[in-house]
PDB file of N, CA and C in Angstrom:
ATOM      1  N   MET A  16      -8.137 -12.897  18.993  1.00  0.00           N
ATOM      2  CA  MET A  16      -8.044 -11.748  18.455  1.00  0.00           C
ATOM      3  C   MET A  16      -9.064 -11.854  17.084  1.00  0.00           C
ATOM      4  N   ASP A  17      -9.514 -11.070  17.197  1.00  0.00           N
ATOM      5  CA  ASP A  17     -10.872 -10.894  16.046  1.00  0.00           C
ATOM      6  C   ASP A  17     -10.493 -10.974  14.984  1.00  0.00           C
ATOM      7  N   ASP A  18     -11.113 -11.536  13.887  1.00  0.00           N
ATOM      8  CA  ASP A  18     -11.051 -11.326  12.096  1.00  0.00           C
ATOM      9  C   ASP A  18     -11.178 -10.462  11.922  1.00  0.00           C
ATOM     10  N   LEU A  19     -10.405  -9.655  11.345  1.00  0.00           N
ATOM     11  CA  LEU A  19     -10.952  -8.286  10.512  1.00  0.00           C
ATOM     12  C   LEU A  19     -10.641  -8.195   9.431  1.00  0.00           C
ATOM     13  N   THR A  20     -10.458  -9.274   8.801  1.00  0.00           N
ATOM     14  CA  THR A  20     -10.448  -9.575   6.894  1.00  0.00           C
ATOM     15  C   THR A  20     -11.646  -8.961   6.268  1.00  0.00           C
ATOM     16  N   GLU A  21     -11.858  -8.217   5.106  1.00  0.00           N
ATOM     17  CA  GLU A  21     -12.783  -7.712   4.460  1.00  0.00           C
ATOM     18  C   GLU A  21     -12.805  -8.648   3.130  1.00  0.00           C
ATOM     19  N   LYS A  22     -14.265  -8.946   2.539  1.00  0.00           N
ATOM     20  CA  LYS A  22     -14.264  -9.749   1.768  1.00  0.00           C
ATOM     21  C   LYS A  22     -14.559  -8.510   0.908  1.00  0.00           C
ATOM     22  N   ILE A  23     -13.683  -8.846  -0.534  1.00  0.00           N
ATOM     23  CA  ILE A  23     -13.950  -7.640  -1.951  1.00  0.00           C
ATOM     24  C   ILE A  23     -15.120  -8.334  -2.442  1.00  0.00           C
ATOM     25  N   LEU A  24     -15.929  -7.737  -2.718  1.00  0.00           N
ATOM     26  CA  LEU A  24     -16.817  -7.694  -3.489  1.00  0.00           C
ATOM     27  C   LEU A  24     -17.316  -7.793  -4.835  1.00  0.00           C
ATOM     28  N   HIS A  25     -16.385  -6.674  -4.780  1.00  0.00           N
ATOM     29  CA  HIS A  25     -16.362  -5.969  -6.470  1.00  0.00           C
ATOM     30  C   HIS A  25     -15.459  -4.655  -6.570  1.00  0.00           C
ATOM     31  N   SER A  26     -14.955  -4.859  -7.651  1.00  0.00           N
ATOM     32  CA  SER A  26     -13.851  -3.912  -7.567  1.00  0.00           C
ATOM     33  C   SER A  26     -13.776  -3.059  -8.916  1.00  0.00           C
ATOM     34  N   ASP A  27     -13.126  -1.847  -8.536  1.00  0.00           N
ATOM     35  CA  ASP A  27     -13.407  -1.410  -9.823  1.00  0.00           C
ATOM     36  C   ASP A  27     -12.238  -0.094 -10.580  1.00  0.00           C
ATOM     37  N   THR A  28     -11.488  -0.226 -11.197  1.00  0.00           N
ATOM     38  CA  THR A  28     -10.682   0.119 -11.272  1.00  0.00           C
ATOM     39  C   THR A  28     -10.661   1.980 -12.350  1.00  0.00           C
ATOM     40  N   VAL A  29     -10.379   2.727 -11.504  1.00  0.00           N
ATOM     41  CA  VAL A  29     -11.273   4.324 -12.121  1.00  0.00           C
ATOM     42  C   VAL A  29     -10.043   5.106 -12.726  1.00  0.00           C
ATOM     43  N   TYR A  30      -8.757   4.533 -12.509  1.00  0.00           N
ATOM     44  CA  TYR A  30      -7.632   5.164 -12.806  1.00  0.00           C
ATOM     45  C   TYR A  30      -6.435   4.693 -13.544  1.00  0.00           C
ATOM     46  N   ARG A  31      -5.767   4.355 -14.807  1.00  0.00           N
ATOM     47  CA  ARG A  31      -4.875   3.410 -14.937  1.00  0.00           C
ATOM     48  C   ARG A  31      -3.697   4.654 -15.327  1.00  0.00           C
ATOM     49  N   GLY A  32      -2.594   4.538 -14.685  1.00  0.00           N
ATOM     50  CA  GLY A  32      -1.642   5.780 -15.078  1.00  0.00           C
ATOM     51  C   GLY A  32      -0.400   4.819 -15.316  1.00  0.00           C
ATOM     52  N   ARG A  33       0.660   5.948 -15.906  1.00  0.00           N
ATOM     53  CA  ARG A  33       2.509   5.214 -15.683  1.00  0.00           C
ATOM     54  C   ARG A  33       2.802   4.663 -14.427  1.00  0.00           C
ATOM     55  N   ALA A  34       2.399   5.589 -13.143  1.00  0.00           N
ATOM     56  CA  ALA A  34       2.831   5.636 -12.340  1.00  0.00           C
ATOM     57  C   ALA A  34       2.191   4.947 -11.014  1.00  0.00           C
ATOM     58  N   LEU A  35       1.166   4.863 -11.449  1.00  0.00           N
ATOM     59  CA  LEU A  35      -0.042   4.210 -10.294  1.00  0.00           C
ATOM     60  C   LEU A  35      -1.203   3.933 -11.135  1.00  0.00           C
ATOM     61  N   ASN A  36      -2.138   2.789 -10.758  1.00  0.00           N
ATOM     62  CA  ASN A  36      -3.529   2.828 -10.324  1.00  0.00           C
ATOM     63  C   ASN A  36      -4.339   2.754  -9.316  1.00  0.00           C
ATOM     64  N   ILE A  37      -5.585   3.626  -9.479  1.00  0.00           N
ATOM     65  CA  ILE A  37      -6.372   3.513  -8.134  1.00  0.00           C
ATOM     66  C   ILE A  37      -7.441   2.634  -8.826  1.00  0.00           C
ATOM     67  N   ARG A  38      -8.172   2.169  -7.678  1.00  0.00           N
ATOM     68  CA  ARG A  38      -9.145   1.621  -7.734  1.00  0.00           C
ATOM     69  C   ARG A  38     -10.162   1.516  -6.579  1.00  0.00           C
ATOM     70  N   VAL A  39     -11.471   1.015  -6.339  1.00  0.00           N
ATOM     71  CA  VAL A  39     -12.466   1.480  -5.591  1.00  0.00           C
ATOM     72  C   VAL A  39     -12.962  -0.148  -5.444  1.00  0.00           C
ATOM     73  N   ASP A  40     -12.655  -0.543  -4.159  1.00  0.00           N
ATOM     74  CA  ASP A  40     -12.966  -1.702  -3.710  1.00  0.00           C
ATOM     75  C   ASP A  40     -14.531  -1.433  -2.550  1.00  0.00           C
ATOM     76  N   THR A  41     -15.560  -2.187  -3.233  1.00  0.00           N
ATOM     77  CA  THR A  41     -16.763  -2.422  -2.185  1.00  0.00           C
ATOM     78  C   THR A  41     -16.496  -3.568  -1.432  1.00  0.00           C
ATOM     79  N   VAL A  42     -16.246  -3.844  -0.596  1.00  0.00           N
ATOM     80  CA  VAL A  42     -16.088  -4.796   0.719  1.00  0.00           C
ATOM     81  C   VAL A  42     -17.130  -5.054   1.652  1.00  0.00           C
ATOM     82  N   GLU A  43     -17.531  -6.438   2.312  1.00  0.00           N
ATOM     83  CA  GLU A  43     -17.843  -6.982   3.021  1.00  0.00           C
ATOM     84  C   GLU A  43     -17.245  -6.309   4.408  1.00  0.00           C
ATOM     85  N   LEU A  44     -17.451  -5.848   5.450  1.00  0.00           N
ATOM     86  CA  LEU A  44     -16.841  -5.761   6.425  1.00  0.00           C
ATOM     87  C   LEU A  44     -17.188  -6.985   7.727  1.00  0.00           C
ATOM     88  N   PRO A  45     -16.356  -7.112   8.734  1.00  0.00           N
ATOM     89  CA  PRO A  45     -16.154  -8.007   9.194  1.00  0.00           C
ATOM     90  C   PRO A  45     -17.774  -7.859   9.808  1.00  0.00           C
ATOM     91  N   ASP A  46     -18.299  -7.152  10.359  1.00  0.00           N
ATOM     92  CA  ASP A  46     -19.879  -7.006  10.778  1.00  0.00           C
ATOM     93  C   ASP A  46     -20.760  -7.154   9.708  1.00  0.00           C
ATOM     94  N   GLY A  47     -20.891  -7.586   8.769  1.00  0.00           N
ATOM     95  CA  GLY A  47     -21.476  -7.723   7.702  1.00  0.00           C
ATOM     96  C   GLY A  47     -21.750  -6.565   6.922  1.00  0.00           C
ATOM     97  N   ARG A  48     -22.125  -5.234   7.592  1.00  0.00           N
ATOM     98  CA  ARG A  48     -21.846  -4.218   6.370  1.00  0.00           C
ATOM     99  C   ARG A  48     -21.081  -3.941   5.118  1.00  0.00           C
ATOM    100  N   THR A  49     -21.593  -3.143   4.356  1.00  0.00           N
ATOM    101  CA  THR A  49     -20.565  -3.239   3.349  1.00  0.00           C
ATOM    102  C   THR A  49     -20.197  -1.918   3.177  1.00  0.00           C
ATOM    103  N   GLY A  50     -18.626  -1.398   3.053  1.00  0.00           N
ATOM    104  CA  GLY A  50     -18.020  -0.258   2.943  1.00  0.00           C
ATOM    105  C   GLY A  50     -17.415  -0.275   1.495  1.00  0.00           C
ATOM    106  N   LYS A  51     -16.932   1.078   1.594  1.00  0.00           N
ATOM    107  CA  LYS A  51     -16.081   1.315  -0.134  1.00  0.00           C
ATOM    108  C   LYS A  51     -14.214   1.434   0.509  1.00  0.00           C
ATOM    109  N   ARG A  52     -13.620   0.701  -0.275  1.00  0.00           N
ATOM    110  CA  ARG A  52     -12.196   1.059   0.171  1.00  0.00           C
ATOM    111  C   ARG A  52     -11.013   1.730  -0.837  1.00  0.00           C
ATOM    112  N   GLU A  53     -10.488   2.710  -1.067  1.00  0.00           N
ATOM    113  CA  GLU A  53     -10.125   3.756  -2.185  1.00  0.00           C
ATOM    114  C   GLU A  53      -8.520   2.666  -2.151  1.00  0.00           C
ATOM    115  N   VAL A  54      -8.346   2.269  -2.870  1.00  0.00           N
ATOM    116  CA  VAL A  54      -6.643   1.681  -3.025  1.00  0.00           C
ATOM    117  C   VAL A  54      -5.923   2.187  -4.059  1.00  0.00           C
ATOM    118  N   VAL A  55      -4.639   2.417  -3.756  1.00  0.00           N
ATOM    119  CA  VAL A  55      -3.742   2.872  -4.825  1.00  0.00           C
ATOM    120  C   VAL A  55      -2.729   1.800  -4.779  1.00  0.00           C
ATOM    121  N   GLU A  56      -2.579   1.082  -6.123  1.00  0.00           N
ATOM    122  CA  GLU A  56      -1.500   0.234  -6.957  1.00  0.00           C
ATOM    123  C   GLU A  56      -0.346   1.243  -7.200  1.00  0.00           C
ATOM    124  N   ARG A  57       0.585   0.741  -6.959  1.00  0.00           N
ATOM    125  CA  ARG A  57       2.445   1.349  -8.081  1.00  0.00           C
ATOM    126  C   ARG A  57       2.748   0.313  -7.706  1.00  0.00           C
ATOM    127  N   PRO A  58       3.822   0.045  -8.674  1.00  0.00           N
ATOM    128  CA  PRO A  58       5.168  -1.118  -8.670  1.00  0.00           C
ATOM    129  C   PRO A  58       5.376  -1.001  -7.489  1.00  0.00           C
ATOM    130  N   GLU A  59       6.288  -2.031  -7.366  1.00  0.00           N
ATOM    131  CA  GLU A  59       7.229  -2.256  -6.539  1.00  0.00           C
ATOM    132  C   GLU A  59       8.596  -1.198  -6.292  1.00  0.00           C
ATOM    133  N   MET A  60       8.905  -0.632  -4.941  1.00  0.00           N
ATOM    134  CA  MET A  60       9.584   0.321  -5.322  1.00  0.00           C
ATOM    135  C   MET A  60      11.060  -0.028  -4.850  1.00  0.00           C
ATOM    136  N   VAL A  61      12.072   1.084  -4.628  1.00  0.00           N
ATOM    137  CA  VAL A  61      13.363   0.891  -3.559  1.00  0.00           C
ATOM    138  C   VAL A  61      13.784   1.903  -3.532  1.00  0.00           C
ATOM    139  N   VAL A  62      13.986   2.634  -2.099  1.00  0.00           N
ATOM    140  CA  VAL A  62      14.595   3.598  -1.567  1.00  0.00           C
ATOM    141  C   VAL A  62      15.914   3.253  -0.862  1.00  0.00           C
ATOM    142  N   ILE A  63      17.418   4.004  -1.512  1.00  0.00           N
ATOM    143  CA  ILE A  63      18.825   3.534  -0.949  1.00  0.00           C
ATOM    144  C   ILE A  63      18.602   4.664  -0.242  1.00  0.00           C
ATOM    145  N   VAL A  64      19.321   3.917   0.971  1.00  0.00           N
ATOM    146  CA  VAL A  64      20.534   5.064   2.220  1.00  0.00           C
ATOM    147  C   VAL A  64      21.956   5.177   2.183  1.00  0.00           C
ATOM    148  N   PRO A  65      22.344   5.544   0.797  1.00  0.00           N
ATOM    149  CA  PRO A  65      23.565   5.372   0.810  1.00  0.00           C
ATOM    150  C   PRO A  65      24.645   6.203   1.819  1.00  0.00           C
ATOM    151  N   VAL A  66      25.653   5.631   1.842  1.00  0.00           N
ATOM    152  CA  VAL A  66      26.112   5.981   3.230  1.00  0.00           C
ATOM    153  C   VAL A  66      27.917   5.697   2.570  1.00  0.00           C
ATOM    154  N   THR A  67      28.472   6.888   2.304  1.00  0.00           N
ATOM    155  CA  THR A  67      30.034   6.603   1.822  1.00  0.00           C
ATOM    156  C   THR A  67      30.659   6.231   2.861  1.00  0.00           C
ATOM    157  N   ALA A  68      32.059   5.734   2.164  1.00  0.00           N
ATOM    158  CA  ALA A  68      32.967   4.970   3.401  1.00  0.00           C
ATOM    159  C   ALA A  68      33.711   6.402   4.847  1.00  0.00           C
ATOM    160  N   ASP A  69      32.947   7.513   3.982  1.00  0.00           N
ATOM    161  CA  ASP A  69      33.476   8.465   5.414  1.00  0.00           C
ATOM    162  C   ASP A  69      32.513   8.586   6.052  1.00  0.00           C
ATOM    163  N   GLY A  70      31.127   7.960   6.031  1.00  0.00           N
ATOM    164  CA  GLY A  70      29.853   8.248   6.968  1.00  0.00           C
ATOM    165  C   GLY A  70      28.925   9.238   6.141  1.00  0.00           C
ATOM    166  N   GLN A  71      29.167   9.991   5.174  1.00  0.00           N
ATOM    167  CA  GLN A  71      28.372  11.283   4.431  1.00  0.00           C
ATOM    168  C   GLN A  71      27.370  10.432   3.478  1.00  0.00           C
ATOM    169  N   LEU A  72      26.118  11.021   4.098  1.00  0.00           N
ATOM    170  CA  LEU A  72      25.136  10.544   3.203  1.00  0.00           C
ATOM    171  C   LEU A  72      25.253  11.188   2.396  1.00  0.00           C
ATOM    172  N   LEU A  73      24.099  10.156   0.956  1.00  0.00           N
ATOM    173  CA  LEU A  73      24.214  10.726  -0.628  1.00  0.00           C
ATOM    174  C   LEU A  73      22.716  11.200  -0.231  1.00  0.00           C
ATOM    175  N   LEU A  74      22.496  12.177  -1.248  1.00  0.00           N
ATOM    176  CA  LEU A  74      20.782  12.929  -1.625  1.00  0.00           C
ATOM    177  C   LEU A  74      21.127  13.260  -3.053  1.00  0.00           C
ATOM    178  N   VAL A  75      19.897  13.054  -3.933  1.00  0.00           N
ATOM    179  CA  VAL A  75      19.759  13.787  -4.639  1.00  0.00           C
ATOM    180  C   VAL A  75      18.811  14.630  -5.213  1.00  0.00           C
ATOM    181  N   ARG A  76      19.289  15.875  -5.650  1.00  0.00           N
ATOM    182  CA  ARG A  76      18.262  17.032  -5.690  1.00  0.00           C
ATOM    183  C   ARG A  76      17.002  16.893  -7.186  1.00  0.00           C
ATOM    184  N   GLN A  77      15.578  16.829  -6.662  1.00  0.00           N
ATOM    185  CA  GLN A  77      14.677  16.264  -7.260  1.00  0.00           C
ATOM    186  C   GLN A  77      13.398  17.598  -7.331  1.00  0.00           C
ATOM    187  N   TYR A  78      13.083  17.877  -8.338  1.00  0.00           N
ATOM    188  CA  TYR A  78      12.018  18.716  -8.828  1.00  0.00           C
ATOM    189  C   TYR A  78      10.341  17.682  -8.473  1.00  0.00           C
ATOM    190  N   LYS A  79      10.026  18.174  -7.119  1.00  0.00           N
ATOM    191  CA  LYS A  79       8.645  17.490  -6.786  1.00  0.00           C
ATOM    192  C   LYS A  79       7.516  18.641  -7.409  1.00  0.00           C
ATOM    193  N   ILE A  80       6.831  18.250  -8.544  1.00  0.00           N
ATOM    194  CA  ILE A  80       5.506  18.969  -9.319  1.00  0.00           C
ATOM    195  C   ILE A  80       4.698  19.252  -8.283  1.00  0.00           C
ATOM    196  N   ALA A  81       4.417  17.827  -7.214  1.00  0.00           N
ATOM    197  CA  ALA A  81       3.057  17.964  -6.276  1.00  0.00           C
ATOM    198  C   ALA A  81       3.337  19.273  -5.366  1.00  0.00           C
ATOM    199  N   ILE A  82       4.089  19.625  -4.871  1.00  0.00           N
ATOM    200  CA  ILE A  82       4.484  21.100  -4.447  1.00  0.00           C
ATOM    201  C   ILE A  82       5.285  21.737  -5.117  1.00  0.00           C
ATOM    202  N   ASP A  83       5.584  21.922  -6.210  1.00  0.00           N
ATOM    203  CA  ASP A  83       6.016  22.735  -6.904  1.00  0.00           C
ATOM    204  C   ASP A  83       7.435  23.866  -6.329  1.00  0.00           C
ATOM    205  N   GLN A  84       8.588  22.477  -5.776  1.00  0.00           N
ATOM    206  CA  GLN A  84       9.728  22.414  -5.043  1.00  0.00           C
ATOM    207  C   GLN A  84      10.534  21.538  -5.382  1.00  0.00           C
ATOM    208  N   THR A  85      11.742  22.255  -5.443  1.00  0.00           N
ATOM    209  CA  THR A  85      13.298  20.863  -5.798  1.00  0.00           C
ATOM    210  C   THR A  85      13.608  20.892  -4.279  1.00  0.00           C
ATOM    211  N   MET A  86      13.662  19.769  -4.044  1.00  0.00           N
ATOM    212  CA  MET A  86      14.290  19.208  -2.850  1.00  0.00           C
ATOM    213  C   MET A  86      15.281  18.276  -2.957  1.00  0.00           C
ATOM    214  N   LEU A  87      15.892  17.980  -1.396  1.00  0.00           N
ATOM    215  CA  LEU A  87      16.729  16.712  -1.442  1.00  0.00           C
ATOM    216  C   LEU A  87      16.135  15.490  -1.007  1.00  0.00           C
ATOM    217  N   VAL A  88      16.288  14.011  -1.759  1.00  0.00           N
ATOM    218  CA  VAL A  88      15.287  13.136  -1.383  1.00  0.00           C
ATOM    219  C   VAL A  88      16.372  12.137  -1.532  1.00  0.00           C
ATOM    220  N   LEU A  89      16.155  10.907  -0.772  1.00  0.00           N
ATOM    221  CA  LEU A  89      16.947   9.864  -0.824  1.00  0.00           C
ATOM    222  C   LEU A  89      16.922   9.132  -2.573  1.00  0.00           C
ATOM    223  N   PRO A  90      17.651   8.440  -3.236  1.00  0.00           N
ATOM    224  CA  PRO A  90      17.897   8.022  -4.030  1.00  0.00           C
ATOM    225  C   PRO A  90      16.967   6.940  -4.157  1.00  0.00           C
ATOM    226  N   ALA A  91      15.823   6.885  -5.375  1.00  0.00           N
ATOM    227  CA  ALA A  91      14.510   5.840  -5.255  1.00  0.00           C
ATOM    228  C   ALA A  91      14.213   5.697  -6.423  1.00  0.00           C
ATOM    229  N   GLY A  92      13.367   4.385  -6.943  1.00  0.00           N
ATOM    230  CA  GLY A  92      13.069   4.208  -8.190  1.00  0.00           C
ATOM    231  C   GLY A  92      12.021   3.079  -8.279  1.00  0.00           C
ATOM    232  N   ASN A  93      11.504   2.459  -9.657  1.00  0.00           N
ATOM    233  CA  ASN A  93      11.090   1.293  -9.222  1.00  0.00           C
ATOM    234  C   ASN A  93      11.284   0.495  -9.792  1.00  0.00           C
ATOM    235  N   VAL A  94      11.262  -1.121  -9.077  1.00  0.00           N
ATOM    236  CA  VAL A  94      11.786  -2.457  -9.887  1.00  0.00           C
ATOM    237  C   VAL A  94      11.025  -2.462 -11.161  1.00  0.00           C
ATOM    238  N   GLU A  95      12.046  -2.972 -11.828  1.00  0.00           N
ATOM    239  CA  GLU A  95      11.265  -3.702 -12.989  1.00  0.00           C
ATOM    240  C   GLU A  95      10.527  -5.126 -13.502  1.00  0.00           C
ATOM    241  N   PRO A  96       9.712  -5.500 -14.095  1.00  0.00           N
ATOM    242  CA  PRO A  96       9.631  -6.457 -13.785  1.00  0.00           C
ATOM    243  C   PRO A  96      10.773  -7.770 -13.972  1.00  0.00           C
ATOM    244  N   GLY A  97      10.407  -8.614 -13.142  1.00  0.00           N
ATOM    245  CA  GLY A  97      11.557  -9.730 -13.074  1.00  0.00           C
ATOM    246  C   GLY A  97      12.895  -8.778 -12.960  1.00  0.00           C
ATOM    247  N   GLU A  98      13.369  -8.308 -12.420  1.00  0.00           N
ATOM    248  CA  GLU A  98      14.353  -7.183 -11.952  1.00  0.00           C
ATOM    249  C   GLU A  98      14.776  -7.711 -10.174  1.00  0.00           C
ATOM    250  N   ASP A  99      15.777  -8.341  -9.799  1.00  0.00           N
ATOM    251  CA  ASP A  99      16.180  -7.996  -8.512  1.00  0.00           C
ATOM    252  C   ASP A  99      16.025  -7.109  -8.095  1.00  0.00           C
ATOM    253  N   VAL A 100      15.779  -6.939  -6.357  1.00  0.00           N
ATOM    254  CA  VAL A 100      15.514  -6.056  -6.033  1.00  0.00           C
ATOM    255  C   VAL A 100      16.689  -4.835  -5.660  1.00  0.00           C
ATOM    256  N   ALA A 101      18.040  -6.159  -5.311  1.00  0.00           N
ATOM    257  CA  ALA A 101      19.333  -5.294  -5.273  1.00  0.00           C
ATOM    258  C   ALA A 101      19.901  -4.751  -6.201  1.00  0.00           C
ATOM    259  N   ALA A 102      19.681  -5.456  -7.522  1.00  0.00           N
ATOM    260  CA  ALA A 102      20.023  -5.372  -9.094  1.00  0.00           C
ATOM    261  C   ALA A 102      19.507  -3.586  -9.471  1.00  0.00           C
ATOM    262  N   THR A 103      18.149  -3.603  -8.538  1.00  0.00           N
ATOM    263  CA  THR A 103      17.408  -2.447  -9.236  1.00  0.00           C
ATOM    264  C   THR A 103      18.375  -1.367  -8.426  1.00  0.00           C
ATOM    265  N   ALA A 104      18.426  -1.403  -6.686  1.00  0.00           N
ATOM    266  CA  ALA A 104      18.864  -0.581  -5.979  1.00  0.00           C
ATOM    267  C   ALA A 104      20.631  -0.356  -6.270  1.00  0.00           C
ATOM    268  N   GLY A 105      21.184  -1.098  -6.953  1.00  0.00           N
ATOM    269  CA  GLY A 105      22.565  -0.557  -7.431  1.00  0.00           C
ATOM    270  C   GLY A 105      22.098   0.260  -8.849  1.00  0.00           C
ATOM    271  N   ARG A 106      21.725  -0.322  -9.683  1.00  0.00           N
ATOM    272  CA  ARG A 106      20.957   1.013 -11.063  1.00  0.00           C
ATOM    273  C   ARG A 106      20.970   2.300 -10.821  1.00  0.00           C
ATOM    274  N   LYS A 107      19.736   2.133  -9.761  1.00  0.00           N
ATOM    275  CA  LYS A 107      19.277   3.458  -9.668  1.00  0.00           C
ATOM    276  C   LYS A 107      20.069   4.104  -8.764  1.00  0.00           C
ATOM    277  N   LEU A 108      21.051   3.323  -7.782  1.00  0.00           N
ATOM    278  CA  LEU A 108      22.031   4.107  -7.107  1.00  0.00           C
ATOM    279  C   LEU A 108      23.321   5.310  -7.949  1.00  0.00           C
ATOM    280  N   LEU A 109      23.656   4.576  -8.979  1.00  0.00           N
ATOM    281  CA  LEU A 109      24.773   4.629 -10.157  1.00  0.00           C
ATOM    282  C   LEU A 109      23.809   5.485 -10.776  1.00  0.00           C
ATOM    283  N   ALA A 110      22.708   5.632 -11.309  1.00  0.00           N
ATOM    284  CA  ALA A 110      22.150   6.389 -12.580  1.00  0.00           C
ATOM    285  C   ALA A 110      22.176   8.066 -11.396  1.00  0.00           C
ATOM    286  N   GLN A 111      21.281   7.687 -10.388  1.00  0.00           N
ATOM    287  CA  GLN A 111      21.184   9.302  -9.779  1.00  0.00           C
ATOM    288  C   GLN A 111      21.847   9.714  -8.661  1.00  0.00           C
ATOM    289  N   THR A 112      23.564   8.842  -8.421  1.00  0.00           N
ATOM    290  CA  THR A 112      23.972   9.698  -8.023  1.00  0.00           C
ATOM    291  C   THR A 112      25.941   9.891  -8.471  1.00  0.00           C
ATOM    292  N   GLY A 113      26.014   8.893  -9.525  1.00  0.00           N
ATOM    293  CA  GLY A 113      27.262   8.204  -9.997  1.00  0.00           C
ATOM    294  C   GLY A 113      27.950   7.262  -9.321  1.00  0.00           C
ATOM    295  N   TYR A 114      27.400   7.054  -8.257  1.00  0.00           N
ATOM    296  CA  TYR A 114      28.015   5.976  -7.390  1.00  0.00           C
ATOM    297  C   TYR A 114      27.592   4.489  -7.269  1.00  0.00           C
ATOM    298  N   LYS A 115      28.638   3.622  -6.982  1.00  0.00           N
ATOM    299  CA  LYS A 115      28.236   1.828  -7.291  1.00  0.00           C
ATOM    300  C   LYS A 115      28.307   1.501  -5.776  1.00  0.00           C
ATOM    301  N   PRO A 116      27.542   0.818  -5.675  1.00  0.00           N
ATOM    302  CA  PRO A 116      27.604   0.688  -4.057  1.00  0.00           C
ATOM    303  C   PRO A 116      28.759  -0.905  -4.037  1.00  0.00           C
ATOM    304  N   GLU A 117      29.398  -0.786  -2.712  1.00  0.00           N
ATOM    305  CA  GLU A 117      30.562  -1.705  -2.251  1.00  0.00           C
ATOM    306  C   GLU A 117      29.381  -3.053  -1.826  1.00  0.00           C
ATOM    307  N   ALA A 118      28.535  -2.237  -0.836  1.00  0.00           N
ATOM    308  CA  ALA A 118      27.895  -3.610  -0.313  1.00  0.00           C
ATOM    309  C   ALA A 118      26.124  -2.978  -0.351  1.00  0.00           C
ATOM    310  N   LEU A 119      25.443  -3.732  -0.289  1.00  0.00           N
ATOM    311  CA  LEU A 119      23.986  -3.638  -0.140  1.00  0.00           C
ATOM    312  C   LEU A 119      23.696  -4.318   1.308  1.00  0.00           C
ATOM    313  N   THR A 120      22.530  -3.312   1.929  1.00  0.00           N
ATOM    314  CA  THR A 120      21.728  -4.187   2.756  1.00  0.00           C
ATOM    315  C   THR A 120      20.365  -3.796   3.290  1.00  0.00           C
ATOM    316  N   ARG A 121      19.709  -4.892   3.126  1.00  0.00           N
ATOM    317  CA  ARG A 121      18.318  -4.655   3.482  1.00  0.00           C
ATOM    318  C   ARG A 121      17.759  -3.841   4.800  1.00  0.00           C
ATOM    319  N   LEU A 122      17.012  -2.927   4.928  1.00  0.00           N
ATOM    320  CA  LEU A 122      16.820  -2.183   5.821  1.00  0.00           C
ATOM    321  C   LEU A 122      15.276  -2.627   6.271  1.00  0.00           C
ATOM    322  N   VAL A 123      14.466  -2.300   5.465  1.00  0.00           N
ATOM    323  CA  VAL A 123      13.005  -2.697   5.833  1.00  0.00           C
ATOM    324  C   VAL A 123      12.308  -2.861   4.694  1.00  0.00           C
ATOM    325  N   SER A 124      11.267  -4.071   4.775  1.00  0.00           N
ATOM    326  CA  SER A 124      10.393  -4.032   3.606  1.00  0.00           C
ATOM    327  C   SER A 124       9.271  -3.771   3.992  1.00  0.00           C
ATOM    328  N   PHE A 125       7.939  -3.130   3.249  1.00  0.00           N
ATOM    329  CA  PHE A 125       6.750  -3.161   3.484  1.00  0.00           C
ATOM    330  C   PHE A 125       5.812  -2.896   2.350  1.00  0.00           C
ATOM    331  N   PHE A 126       4.301  -2.778   2.232  1.00  0.00           N
ATOM    332  CA  PHE A 126       3.532  -3.180   0.984  1.00  0.00           C
ATOM    333  C   PHE A 126       3.674  -1.856   0.629  1.00  0.00           C
TER     334      PHE A 126
END
């Protein structure tokens, strides 16, 4: 398989915020050319898929300013520095739904 690795030549943070940072990386592409990559950095987070004992899915109503609408979403939130992912999931589920999880099962992890 071909090596698709891109070498970062320069990195410039163009925005720092409470919820995310944005940086622009100048990279050397595998073929030797240079390119730009826009990278969104955000804290690790959890999304909980809570199912009650009788099979009901718990959702929470949240207003989303980006679309100016209130919608039903899965409970979610940022992992605090040094906090265990399972502890975050339990804390967020309790805070957002009032339910305490009996058990937690990790479904998927991704970057």
